[in-house]
Short mmCIF file of C-alpha atoms and ligand atoms in Angstrom, two decimals:
data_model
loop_
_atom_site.label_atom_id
_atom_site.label_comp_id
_atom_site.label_asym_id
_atom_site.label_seq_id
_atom_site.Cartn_x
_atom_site.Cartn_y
_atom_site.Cartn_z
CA UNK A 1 -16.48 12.03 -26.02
CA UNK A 2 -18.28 11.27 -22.30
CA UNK A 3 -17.68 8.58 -19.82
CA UNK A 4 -19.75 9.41 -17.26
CA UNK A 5 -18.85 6.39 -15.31
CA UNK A 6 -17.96 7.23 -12.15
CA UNK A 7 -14.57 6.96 -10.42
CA UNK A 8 -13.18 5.98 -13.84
CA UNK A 9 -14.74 2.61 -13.51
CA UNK A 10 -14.06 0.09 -16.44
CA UNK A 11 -12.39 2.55 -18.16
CA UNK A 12 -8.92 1.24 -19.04
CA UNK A 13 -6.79 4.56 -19.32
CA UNK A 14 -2.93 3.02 -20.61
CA UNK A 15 -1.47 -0.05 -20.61
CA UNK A 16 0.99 -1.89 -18.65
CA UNK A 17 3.15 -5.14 -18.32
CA UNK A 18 3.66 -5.21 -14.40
CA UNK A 19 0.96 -7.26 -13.50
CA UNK A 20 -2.41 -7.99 -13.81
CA UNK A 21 -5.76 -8.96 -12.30
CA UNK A 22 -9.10 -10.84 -13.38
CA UNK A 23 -11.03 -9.69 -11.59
CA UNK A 24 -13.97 -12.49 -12.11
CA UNK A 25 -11.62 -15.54 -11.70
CA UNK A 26 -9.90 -13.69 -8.65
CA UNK A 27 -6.10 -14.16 -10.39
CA UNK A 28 -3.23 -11.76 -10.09
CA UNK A 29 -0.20 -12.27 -11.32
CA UNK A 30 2.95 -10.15 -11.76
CA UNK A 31 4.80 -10.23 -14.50
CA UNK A 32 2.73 -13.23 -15.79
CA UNK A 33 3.72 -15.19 -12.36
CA UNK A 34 0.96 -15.94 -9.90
CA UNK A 35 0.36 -14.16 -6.77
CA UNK A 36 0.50 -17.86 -5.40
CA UNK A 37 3.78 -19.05 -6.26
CA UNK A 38 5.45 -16.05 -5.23
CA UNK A 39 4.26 -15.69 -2.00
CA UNK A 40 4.77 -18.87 -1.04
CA UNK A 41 8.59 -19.33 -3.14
CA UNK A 42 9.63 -15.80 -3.65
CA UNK A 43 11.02 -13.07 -1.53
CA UNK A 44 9.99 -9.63 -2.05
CA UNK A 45 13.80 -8.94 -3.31
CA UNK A 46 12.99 -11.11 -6.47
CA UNK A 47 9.58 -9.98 -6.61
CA UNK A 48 10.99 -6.04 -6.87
CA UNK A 49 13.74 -7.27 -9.52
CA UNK A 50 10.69 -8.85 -11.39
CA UNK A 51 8.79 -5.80 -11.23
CA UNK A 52 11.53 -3.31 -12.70
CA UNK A 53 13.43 -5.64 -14.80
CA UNK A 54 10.55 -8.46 -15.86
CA UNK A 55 12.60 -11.65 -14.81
CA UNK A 56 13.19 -13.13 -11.60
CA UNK A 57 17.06 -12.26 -10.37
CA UNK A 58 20.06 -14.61 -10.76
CA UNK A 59 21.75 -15.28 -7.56
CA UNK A 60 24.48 -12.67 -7.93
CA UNK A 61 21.80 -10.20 -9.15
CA UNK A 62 20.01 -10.95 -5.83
CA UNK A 63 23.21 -10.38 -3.73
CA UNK A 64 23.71 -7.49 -5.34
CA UNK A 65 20.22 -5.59 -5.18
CA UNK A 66 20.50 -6.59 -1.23
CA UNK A 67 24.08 -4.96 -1.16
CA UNK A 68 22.60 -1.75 -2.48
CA UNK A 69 19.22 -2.02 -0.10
CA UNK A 70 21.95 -2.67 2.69
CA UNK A 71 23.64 0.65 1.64
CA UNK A 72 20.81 2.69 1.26
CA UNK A 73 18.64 2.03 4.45
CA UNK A 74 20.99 4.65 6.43
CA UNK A 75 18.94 8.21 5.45
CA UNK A 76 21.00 11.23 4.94
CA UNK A 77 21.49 13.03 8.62
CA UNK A 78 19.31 16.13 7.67
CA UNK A 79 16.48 14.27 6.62
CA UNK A 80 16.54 12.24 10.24
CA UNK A 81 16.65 15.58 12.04
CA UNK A 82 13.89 16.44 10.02
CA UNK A 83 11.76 13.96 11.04
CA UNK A 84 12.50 15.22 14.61
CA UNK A 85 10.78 18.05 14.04
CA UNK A 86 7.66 16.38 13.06
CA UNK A 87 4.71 16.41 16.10
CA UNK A 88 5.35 12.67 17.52
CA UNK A 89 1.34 13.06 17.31
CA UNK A 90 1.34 13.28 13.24
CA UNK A 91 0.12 9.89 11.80
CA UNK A 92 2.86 8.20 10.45
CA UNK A 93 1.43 8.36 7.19
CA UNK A 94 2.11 11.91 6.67
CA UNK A 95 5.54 11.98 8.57
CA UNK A 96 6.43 9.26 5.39
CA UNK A 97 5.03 11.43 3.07
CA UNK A 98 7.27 14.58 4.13
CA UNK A 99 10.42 12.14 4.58
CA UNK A 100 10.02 10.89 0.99
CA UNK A 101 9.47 14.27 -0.57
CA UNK A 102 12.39 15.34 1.29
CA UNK A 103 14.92 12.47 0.59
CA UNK A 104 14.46 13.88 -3.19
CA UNK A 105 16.54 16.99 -2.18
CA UNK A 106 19.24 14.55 -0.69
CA UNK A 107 19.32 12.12 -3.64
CA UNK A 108 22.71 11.66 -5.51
CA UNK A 109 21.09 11.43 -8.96
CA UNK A 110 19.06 15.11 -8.02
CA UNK A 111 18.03 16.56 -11.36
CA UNK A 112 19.12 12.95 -13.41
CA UNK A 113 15.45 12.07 -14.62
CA UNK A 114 17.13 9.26 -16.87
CA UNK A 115 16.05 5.51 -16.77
CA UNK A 116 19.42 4.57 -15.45
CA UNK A 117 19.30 7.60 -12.88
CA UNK A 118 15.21 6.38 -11.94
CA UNK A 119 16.58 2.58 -11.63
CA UNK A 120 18.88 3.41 -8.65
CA UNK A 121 16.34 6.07 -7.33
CA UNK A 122 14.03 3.10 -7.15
CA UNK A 123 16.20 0.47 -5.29
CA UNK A 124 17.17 3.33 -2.67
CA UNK A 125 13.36 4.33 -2.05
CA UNK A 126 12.71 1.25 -1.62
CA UNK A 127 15.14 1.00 1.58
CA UNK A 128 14.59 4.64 2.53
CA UNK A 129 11.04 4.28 2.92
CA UNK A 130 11.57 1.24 5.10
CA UNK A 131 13.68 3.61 7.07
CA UNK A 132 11.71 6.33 7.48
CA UNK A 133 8.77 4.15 8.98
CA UNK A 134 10.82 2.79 11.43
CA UNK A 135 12.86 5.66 12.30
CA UNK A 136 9.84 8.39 12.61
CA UNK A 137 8.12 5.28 14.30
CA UNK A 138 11.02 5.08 17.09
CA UNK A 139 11.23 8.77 17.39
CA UNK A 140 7.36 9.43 18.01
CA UNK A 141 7.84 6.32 20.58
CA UNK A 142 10.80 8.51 22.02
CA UNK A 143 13.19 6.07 21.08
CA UNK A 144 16.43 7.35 19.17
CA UNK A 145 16.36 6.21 15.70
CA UNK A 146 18.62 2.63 14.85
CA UNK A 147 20.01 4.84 11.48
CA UNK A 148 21.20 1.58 9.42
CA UNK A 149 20.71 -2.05 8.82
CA UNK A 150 21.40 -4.81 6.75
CA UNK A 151 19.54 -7.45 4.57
CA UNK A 152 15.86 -7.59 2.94
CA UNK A 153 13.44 -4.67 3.56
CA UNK A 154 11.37 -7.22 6.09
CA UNK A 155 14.52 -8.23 8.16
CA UNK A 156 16.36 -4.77 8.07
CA UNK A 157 12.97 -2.99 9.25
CA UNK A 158 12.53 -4.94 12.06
CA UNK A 159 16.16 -3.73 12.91
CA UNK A 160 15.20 -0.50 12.68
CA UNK A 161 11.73 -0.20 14.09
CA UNK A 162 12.77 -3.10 17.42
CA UNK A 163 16.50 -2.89 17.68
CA UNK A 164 17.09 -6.56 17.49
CA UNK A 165 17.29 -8.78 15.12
CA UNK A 166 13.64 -10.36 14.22
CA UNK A 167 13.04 -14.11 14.45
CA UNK A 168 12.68 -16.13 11.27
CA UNK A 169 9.22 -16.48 11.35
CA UNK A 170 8.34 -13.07 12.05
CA UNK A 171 10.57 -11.93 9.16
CA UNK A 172 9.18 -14.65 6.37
CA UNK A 173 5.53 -12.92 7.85
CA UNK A 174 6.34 -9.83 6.89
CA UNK A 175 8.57 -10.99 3.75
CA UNK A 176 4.85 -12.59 2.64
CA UNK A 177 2.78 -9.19 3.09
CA UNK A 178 5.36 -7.28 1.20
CA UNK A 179 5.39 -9.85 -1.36
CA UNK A 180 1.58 -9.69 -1.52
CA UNK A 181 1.08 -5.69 -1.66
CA UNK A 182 3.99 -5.35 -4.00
CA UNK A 183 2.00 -4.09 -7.20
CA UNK A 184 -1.60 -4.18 -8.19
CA UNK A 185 -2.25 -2.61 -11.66
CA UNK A 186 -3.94 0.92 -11.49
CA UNK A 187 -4.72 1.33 -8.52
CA UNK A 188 -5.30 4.68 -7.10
CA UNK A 189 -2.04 5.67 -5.88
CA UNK A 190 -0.01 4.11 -8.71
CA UNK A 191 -2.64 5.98 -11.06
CA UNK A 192 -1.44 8.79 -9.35
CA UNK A 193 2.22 7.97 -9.37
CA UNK A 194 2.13 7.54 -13.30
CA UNK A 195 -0.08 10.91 -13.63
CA UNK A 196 2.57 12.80 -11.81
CA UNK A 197 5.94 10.93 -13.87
CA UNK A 198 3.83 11.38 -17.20
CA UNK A 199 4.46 15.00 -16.46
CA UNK A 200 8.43 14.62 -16.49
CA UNK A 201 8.35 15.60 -13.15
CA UNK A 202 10.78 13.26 -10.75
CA UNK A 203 10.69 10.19 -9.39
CA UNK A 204 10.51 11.17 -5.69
CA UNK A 205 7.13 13.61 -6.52
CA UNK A 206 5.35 10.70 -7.90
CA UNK A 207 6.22 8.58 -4.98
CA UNK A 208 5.17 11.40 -2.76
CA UNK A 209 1.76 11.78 -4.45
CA UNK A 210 1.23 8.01 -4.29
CA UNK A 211 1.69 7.85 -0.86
CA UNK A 212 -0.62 10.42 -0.17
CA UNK A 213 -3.37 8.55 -2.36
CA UNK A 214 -2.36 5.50 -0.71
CA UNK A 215 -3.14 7.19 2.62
CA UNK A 216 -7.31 7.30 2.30
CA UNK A 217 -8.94 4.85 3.91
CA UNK A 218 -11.05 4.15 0.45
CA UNK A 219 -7.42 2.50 -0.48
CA UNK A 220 -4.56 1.57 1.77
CA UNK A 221 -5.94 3.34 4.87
CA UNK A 222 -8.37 0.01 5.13
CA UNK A 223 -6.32 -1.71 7.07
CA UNK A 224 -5.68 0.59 9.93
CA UNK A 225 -9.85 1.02 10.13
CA UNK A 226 -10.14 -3.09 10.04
CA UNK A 227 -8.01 -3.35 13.08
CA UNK A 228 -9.79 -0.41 14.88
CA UNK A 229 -13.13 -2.62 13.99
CA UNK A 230 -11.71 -5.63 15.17
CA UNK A 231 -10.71 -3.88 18.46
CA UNK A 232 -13.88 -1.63 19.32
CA UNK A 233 -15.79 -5.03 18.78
CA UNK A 234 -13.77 -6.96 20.79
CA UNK A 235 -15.78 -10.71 21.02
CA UNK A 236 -16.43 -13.27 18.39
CA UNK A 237 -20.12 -12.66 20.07
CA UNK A 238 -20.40 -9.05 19.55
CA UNK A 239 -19.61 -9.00 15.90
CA UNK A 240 -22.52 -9.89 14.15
CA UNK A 241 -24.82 -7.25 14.94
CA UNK A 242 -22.38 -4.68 15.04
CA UNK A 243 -21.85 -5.12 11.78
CA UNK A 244 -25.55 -5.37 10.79
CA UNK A 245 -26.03 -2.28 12.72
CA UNK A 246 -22.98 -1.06 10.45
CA UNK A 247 -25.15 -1.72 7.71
CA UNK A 248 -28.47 -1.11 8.64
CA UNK A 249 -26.70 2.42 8.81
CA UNK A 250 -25.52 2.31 5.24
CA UNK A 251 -22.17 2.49 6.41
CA UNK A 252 -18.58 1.02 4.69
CA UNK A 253 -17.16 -1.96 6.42
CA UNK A 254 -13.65 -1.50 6.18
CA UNK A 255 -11.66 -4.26 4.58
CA UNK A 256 -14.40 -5.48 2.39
CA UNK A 257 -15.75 -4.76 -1.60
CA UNK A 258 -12.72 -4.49 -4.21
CA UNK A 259 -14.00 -2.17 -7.74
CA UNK A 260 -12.08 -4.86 -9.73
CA UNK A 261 -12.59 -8.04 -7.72
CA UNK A 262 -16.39 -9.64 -7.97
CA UNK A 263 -14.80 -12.77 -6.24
CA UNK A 264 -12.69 -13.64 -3.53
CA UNK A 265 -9.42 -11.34 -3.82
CA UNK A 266 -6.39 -13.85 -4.29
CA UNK A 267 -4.35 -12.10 -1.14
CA UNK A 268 -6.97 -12.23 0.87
CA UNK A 269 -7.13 -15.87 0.44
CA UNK A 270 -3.21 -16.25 1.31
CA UNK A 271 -3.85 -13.86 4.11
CA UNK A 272 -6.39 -15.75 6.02
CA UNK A 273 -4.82 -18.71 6.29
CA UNK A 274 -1.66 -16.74 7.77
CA UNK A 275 -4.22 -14.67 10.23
CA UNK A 276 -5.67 -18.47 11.06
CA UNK A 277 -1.96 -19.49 12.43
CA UNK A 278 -0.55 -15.70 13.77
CA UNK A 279 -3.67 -14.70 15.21
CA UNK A 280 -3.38 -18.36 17.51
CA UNK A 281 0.63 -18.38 18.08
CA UNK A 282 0.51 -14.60 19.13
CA UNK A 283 -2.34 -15.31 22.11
CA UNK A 284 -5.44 -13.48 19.86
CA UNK A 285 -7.08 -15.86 18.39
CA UNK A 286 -10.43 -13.97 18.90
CA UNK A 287 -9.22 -11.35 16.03
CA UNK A 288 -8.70 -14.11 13.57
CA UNK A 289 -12.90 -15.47 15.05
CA UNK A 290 -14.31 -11.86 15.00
CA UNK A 291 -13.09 -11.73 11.49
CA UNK A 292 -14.89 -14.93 10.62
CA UNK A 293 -17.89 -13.68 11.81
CA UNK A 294 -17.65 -10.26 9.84
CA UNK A 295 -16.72 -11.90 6.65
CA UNK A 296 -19.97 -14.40 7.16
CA UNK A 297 -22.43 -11.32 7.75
CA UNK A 298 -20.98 -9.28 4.91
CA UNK A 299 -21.42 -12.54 2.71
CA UNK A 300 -24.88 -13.15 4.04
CA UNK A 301 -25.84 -9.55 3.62
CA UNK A 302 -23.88 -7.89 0.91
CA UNK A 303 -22.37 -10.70 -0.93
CA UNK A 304 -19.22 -9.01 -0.69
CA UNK A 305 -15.89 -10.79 -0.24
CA UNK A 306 -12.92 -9.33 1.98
CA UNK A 307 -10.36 -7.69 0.24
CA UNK A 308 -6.29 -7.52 0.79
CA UNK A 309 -6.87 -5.05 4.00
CA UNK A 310 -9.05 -7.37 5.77
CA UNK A 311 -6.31 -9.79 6.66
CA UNK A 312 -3.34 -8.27 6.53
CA UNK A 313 -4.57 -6.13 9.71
CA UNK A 314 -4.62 -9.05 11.85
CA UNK A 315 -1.25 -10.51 9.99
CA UNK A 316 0.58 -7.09 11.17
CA UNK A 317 -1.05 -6.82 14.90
CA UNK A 318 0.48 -10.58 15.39
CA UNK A 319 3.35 -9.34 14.53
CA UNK A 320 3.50 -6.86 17.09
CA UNK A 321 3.12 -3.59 15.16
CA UNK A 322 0.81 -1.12 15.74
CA UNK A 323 -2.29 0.17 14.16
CA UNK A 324 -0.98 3.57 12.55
CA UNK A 325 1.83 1.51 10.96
CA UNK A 326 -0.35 -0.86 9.16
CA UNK A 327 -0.68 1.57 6.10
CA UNK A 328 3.18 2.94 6.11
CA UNK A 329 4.16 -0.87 5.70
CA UNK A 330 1.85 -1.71 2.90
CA UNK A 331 3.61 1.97 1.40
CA UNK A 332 7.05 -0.05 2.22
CA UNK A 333 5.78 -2.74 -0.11
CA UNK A 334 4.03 -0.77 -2.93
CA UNK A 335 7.28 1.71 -3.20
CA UNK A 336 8.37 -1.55 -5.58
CA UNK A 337 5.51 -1.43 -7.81
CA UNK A 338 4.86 2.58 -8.00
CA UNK A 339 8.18 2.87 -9.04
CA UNK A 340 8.49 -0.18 -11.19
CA UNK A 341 5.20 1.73 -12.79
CA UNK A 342 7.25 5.34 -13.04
CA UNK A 343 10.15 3.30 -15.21
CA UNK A 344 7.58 1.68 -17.91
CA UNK A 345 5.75 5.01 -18.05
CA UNK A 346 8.76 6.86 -18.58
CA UNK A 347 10.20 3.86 -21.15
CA UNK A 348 7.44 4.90 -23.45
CA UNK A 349 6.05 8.92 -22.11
CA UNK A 350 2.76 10.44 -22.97
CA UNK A 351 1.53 13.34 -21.40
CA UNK A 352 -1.79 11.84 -19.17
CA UNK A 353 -4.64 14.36 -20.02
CA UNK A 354 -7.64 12.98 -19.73
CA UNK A 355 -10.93 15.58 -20.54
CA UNK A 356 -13.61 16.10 -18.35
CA UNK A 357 -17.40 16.47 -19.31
CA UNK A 358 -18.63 20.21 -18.64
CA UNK A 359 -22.15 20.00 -16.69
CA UNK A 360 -21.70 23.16 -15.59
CA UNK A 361 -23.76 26.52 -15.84
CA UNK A 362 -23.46 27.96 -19.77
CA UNK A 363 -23.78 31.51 -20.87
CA UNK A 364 -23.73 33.64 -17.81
CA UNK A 365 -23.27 37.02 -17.19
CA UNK A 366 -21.15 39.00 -15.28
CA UNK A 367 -22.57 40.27 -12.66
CA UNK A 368 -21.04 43.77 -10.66
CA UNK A 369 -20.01 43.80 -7.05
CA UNK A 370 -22.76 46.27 -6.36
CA UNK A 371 -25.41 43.67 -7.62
CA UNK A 372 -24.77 40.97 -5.93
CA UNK A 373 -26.03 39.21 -3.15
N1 CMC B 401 -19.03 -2.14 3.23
C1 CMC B 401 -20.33 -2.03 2.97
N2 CMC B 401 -20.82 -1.92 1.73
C2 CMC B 401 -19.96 -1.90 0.72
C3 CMC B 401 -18.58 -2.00 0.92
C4 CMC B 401 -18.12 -2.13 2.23
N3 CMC B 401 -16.82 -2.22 2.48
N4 CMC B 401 -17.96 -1.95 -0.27
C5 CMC B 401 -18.92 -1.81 -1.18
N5 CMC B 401 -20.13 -1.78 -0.59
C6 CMC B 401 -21.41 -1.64 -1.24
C7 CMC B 401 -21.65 -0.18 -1.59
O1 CMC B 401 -22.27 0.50 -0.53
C8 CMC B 401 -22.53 -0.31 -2.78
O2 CMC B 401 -23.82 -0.68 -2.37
P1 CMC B 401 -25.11 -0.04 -3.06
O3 CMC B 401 -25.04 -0.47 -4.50
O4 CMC B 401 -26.24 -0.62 -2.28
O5 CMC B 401 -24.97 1.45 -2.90
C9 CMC B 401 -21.95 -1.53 -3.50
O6 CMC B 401 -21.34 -2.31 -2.49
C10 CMC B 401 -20.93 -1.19 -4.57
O7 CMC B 401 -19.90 -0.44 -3.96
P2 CMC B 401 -19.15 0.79 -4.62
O8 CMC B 401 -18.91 1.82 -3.58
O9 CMC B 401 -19.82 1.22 -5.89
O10 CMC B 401 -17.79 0.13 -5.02
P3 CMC B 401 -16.51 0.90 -5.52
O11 CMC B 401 -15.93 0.08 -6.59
O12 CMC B 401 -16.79 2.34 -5.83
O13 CMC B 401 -15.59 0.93 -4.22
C11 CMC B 401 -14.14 0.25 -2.53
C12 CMC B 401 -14.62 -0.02 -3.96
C13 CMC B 401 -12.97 -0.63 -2.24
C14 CMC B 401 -13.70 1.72 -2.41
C15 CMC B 401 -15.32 -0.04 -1.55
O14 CMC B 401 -15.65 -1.41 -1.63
C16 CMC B 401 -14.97 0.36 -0.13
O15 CMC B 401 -15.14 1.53 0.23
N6 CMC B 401 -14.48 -0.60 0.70
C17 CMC B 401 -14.10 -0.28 2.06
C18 CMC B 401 -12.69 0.30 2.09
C19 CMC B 401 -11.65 -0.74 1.75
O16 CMC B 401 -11.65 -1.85 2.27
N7 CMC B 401 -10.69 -0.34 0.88
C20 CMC B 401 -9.59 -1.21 0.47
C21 CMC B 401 -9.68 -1.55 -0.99
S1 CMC B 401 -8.69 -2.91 -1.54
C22 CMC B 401 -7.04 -2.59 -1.28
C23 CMC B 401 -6.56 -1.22 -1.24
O17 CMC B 401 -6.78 -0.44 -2.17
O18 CMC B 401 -5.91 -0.88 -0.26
#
């Protein structure tokens, strides 16, 4: 019965029609659509519709999943004085984390774990979470929260989180990264998502638990620790060997190795061409040259390629946001695929039970109080 593989790896544990990866051609697709053509023709509207429903939106479908998003991004009043009480010191990571949990209790379909009921949980998560970034991300600022907005989860945070509307180019950025980190097959946190739904437990638990996976920084956490790289090495000149000293120490370079990718990750690609441009128009171009540098070492030394979290750091510092909201957006983004994922495991339910092989100690005794020690 043993796979002693570790971390899972190889071992294909369900199936799914959301999207998929080769891994050795460095091809994603969702839905059977490439990660190319949507992020340069889709916004991440259409690519959320594709992801719970498998086709792109018509035009009035469109109109009327942003009508809903539009509804949804104001959060019930309790759960915004909750987030008041969190320390403006916790990482925005786990203030998300305790928002989403909580918006469960406030949810209109409370108790409903139907598809229907899970379909409108998912298009108002995917708002809410939007709005709980921004609005714990105003209040630890000591800003009062903006409580609603309008329009597509990239425009309508940007509301929230500056007060103003964004410029078009800032918004089509972000519209791209969302696009990009919508879904990504089993992942860790949507792994954990489906383990938790698979249960029958609710949709806002498995969201919960897959933000908390998402949190590490062996998974979405990355990108915070690239930026914090990028900054503590601070010239194109000092990067090289503080990387190779990195290494020499056995220790991870964030941003880089993927455990399904053994080529060039296909966002990372997109990304690095946006980093090129944002990195120049925003006045740091030396993040966008440090990063050459790094990727050249870890070639040279590991052969490892950069992975999604390399790029996107840079791509969100351009845009002005800071470091502990790197990994709260990319949860912004995912919330469409983890719960996409929570609909086709509960369209066809088993219980996920996987065994584990016993290498523990066999045949002991019991040994007294007295005796021991
Ligand atoms: N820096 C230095 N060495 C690395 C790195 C890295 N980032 N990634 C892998 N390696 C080395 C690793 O030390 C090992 O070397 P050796 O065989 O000499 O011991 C070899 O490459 C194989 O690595 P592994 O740890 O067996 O790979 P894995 O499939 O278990 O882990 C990973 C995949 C993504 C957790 C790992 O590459 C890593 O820790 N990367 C840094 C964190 C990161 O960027 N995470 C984001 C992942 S992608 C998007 C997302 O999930 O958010």
């Amino acid at each position: 019965m043993t796979s002693r593989s570790g971390g899972l790896e190889g071992v294909v544990a369900g199936t799914s029609a959301i999207s998929s990866i080769d891994g050795l051609a460095g091809k994603l697709t969702y839905r059977g659509i490439d990660i190319f053509d949507l992020a340069s023709d889709a916004t991440f509207e259409e690519v959320a519709h594709l992801l719970w429903h498998d086709e792109l939106p018509t035009q009035s479908q469109l109109d009327g999943l942003l009508n809903e998003l539009s509804a949804a991004y104001a959060l019930p009043p309790p759960v915004v004085d909750a987030l008041r009480l969190v320390p403006q010191s916790t990482p925005p990571m786990d203030a998300l984390r305790s928002g989403v949990s909580m918006l469960g209790a406030f949810d209109p379909d409370l108790g409903d774990n139907s598809l229907e009921a899970n379909a409108r949980k998912s298009v108002r998560l995917l708002a809410q979470v939007s709005a709980v970034v921004a609005t714990f991300a105003r209040l630890a600022a000591g800003n009062e929260p903006i409580t609603s907005a309008e329009g597509p989860v990239a425009d309508a945070f940007l509301q929230m989180y500056t007060g103003e509307r964004p410029d078009e180019t800032a918004a089509r950025a972000l519209d791209v990264l969302l696009v990009l980190q919508a879904d990504h097959e089993l992942n860790a946190s949507t792994f954990a998502g489906r383990v938790i739904a698979a249960t029958l437990s609710d949709m806002h638990s498995a969201v919960t638990g897959a933000i908390g996976a998402l949190r590490g920084p062996l998974h979405g956490g990355a990108n915070q620790g690239v930026m914090e790289m990028l900054i503590e090495i601070g010239s194109p000149d000092a990067a090289e060997d503080w990387v190779r000293e990195r290494l020499a120490r056995r220790e991870l370079i964030m941003g880089f190795g993927h455990r399904v990718y053994k080529t060039a990750d296909p966002r990372a690609t997109i990304l690095r061409g946006m980093s090129r441009e944002l990195s120049r128009t925003s006045g740091h171009p030396e993040w966008f040259e440090i990063s050459q540098v790094i990727e050249r070492v870890m070639m040279d030394e590991k052969g490892i390629d950069s992975n999604v979290d390399f790029f996107s750091a840079t791509v969100y510092a351009a845009l002005g946001l800071p470091v502990n909201l790197f990994t709260p957006i990319f949860a912004m983004s995912r919330t469409s695929g983890w719960t996409a994922h929570v609909l086709e495991q509960l369209g066809d339910n088993r219980l996920i039970r996987p065994r584990a092989e016993y290498i523990g100690h066999t045949d002991r005794a019991y040994t007294p109080m007295a005796e021991r020690g």
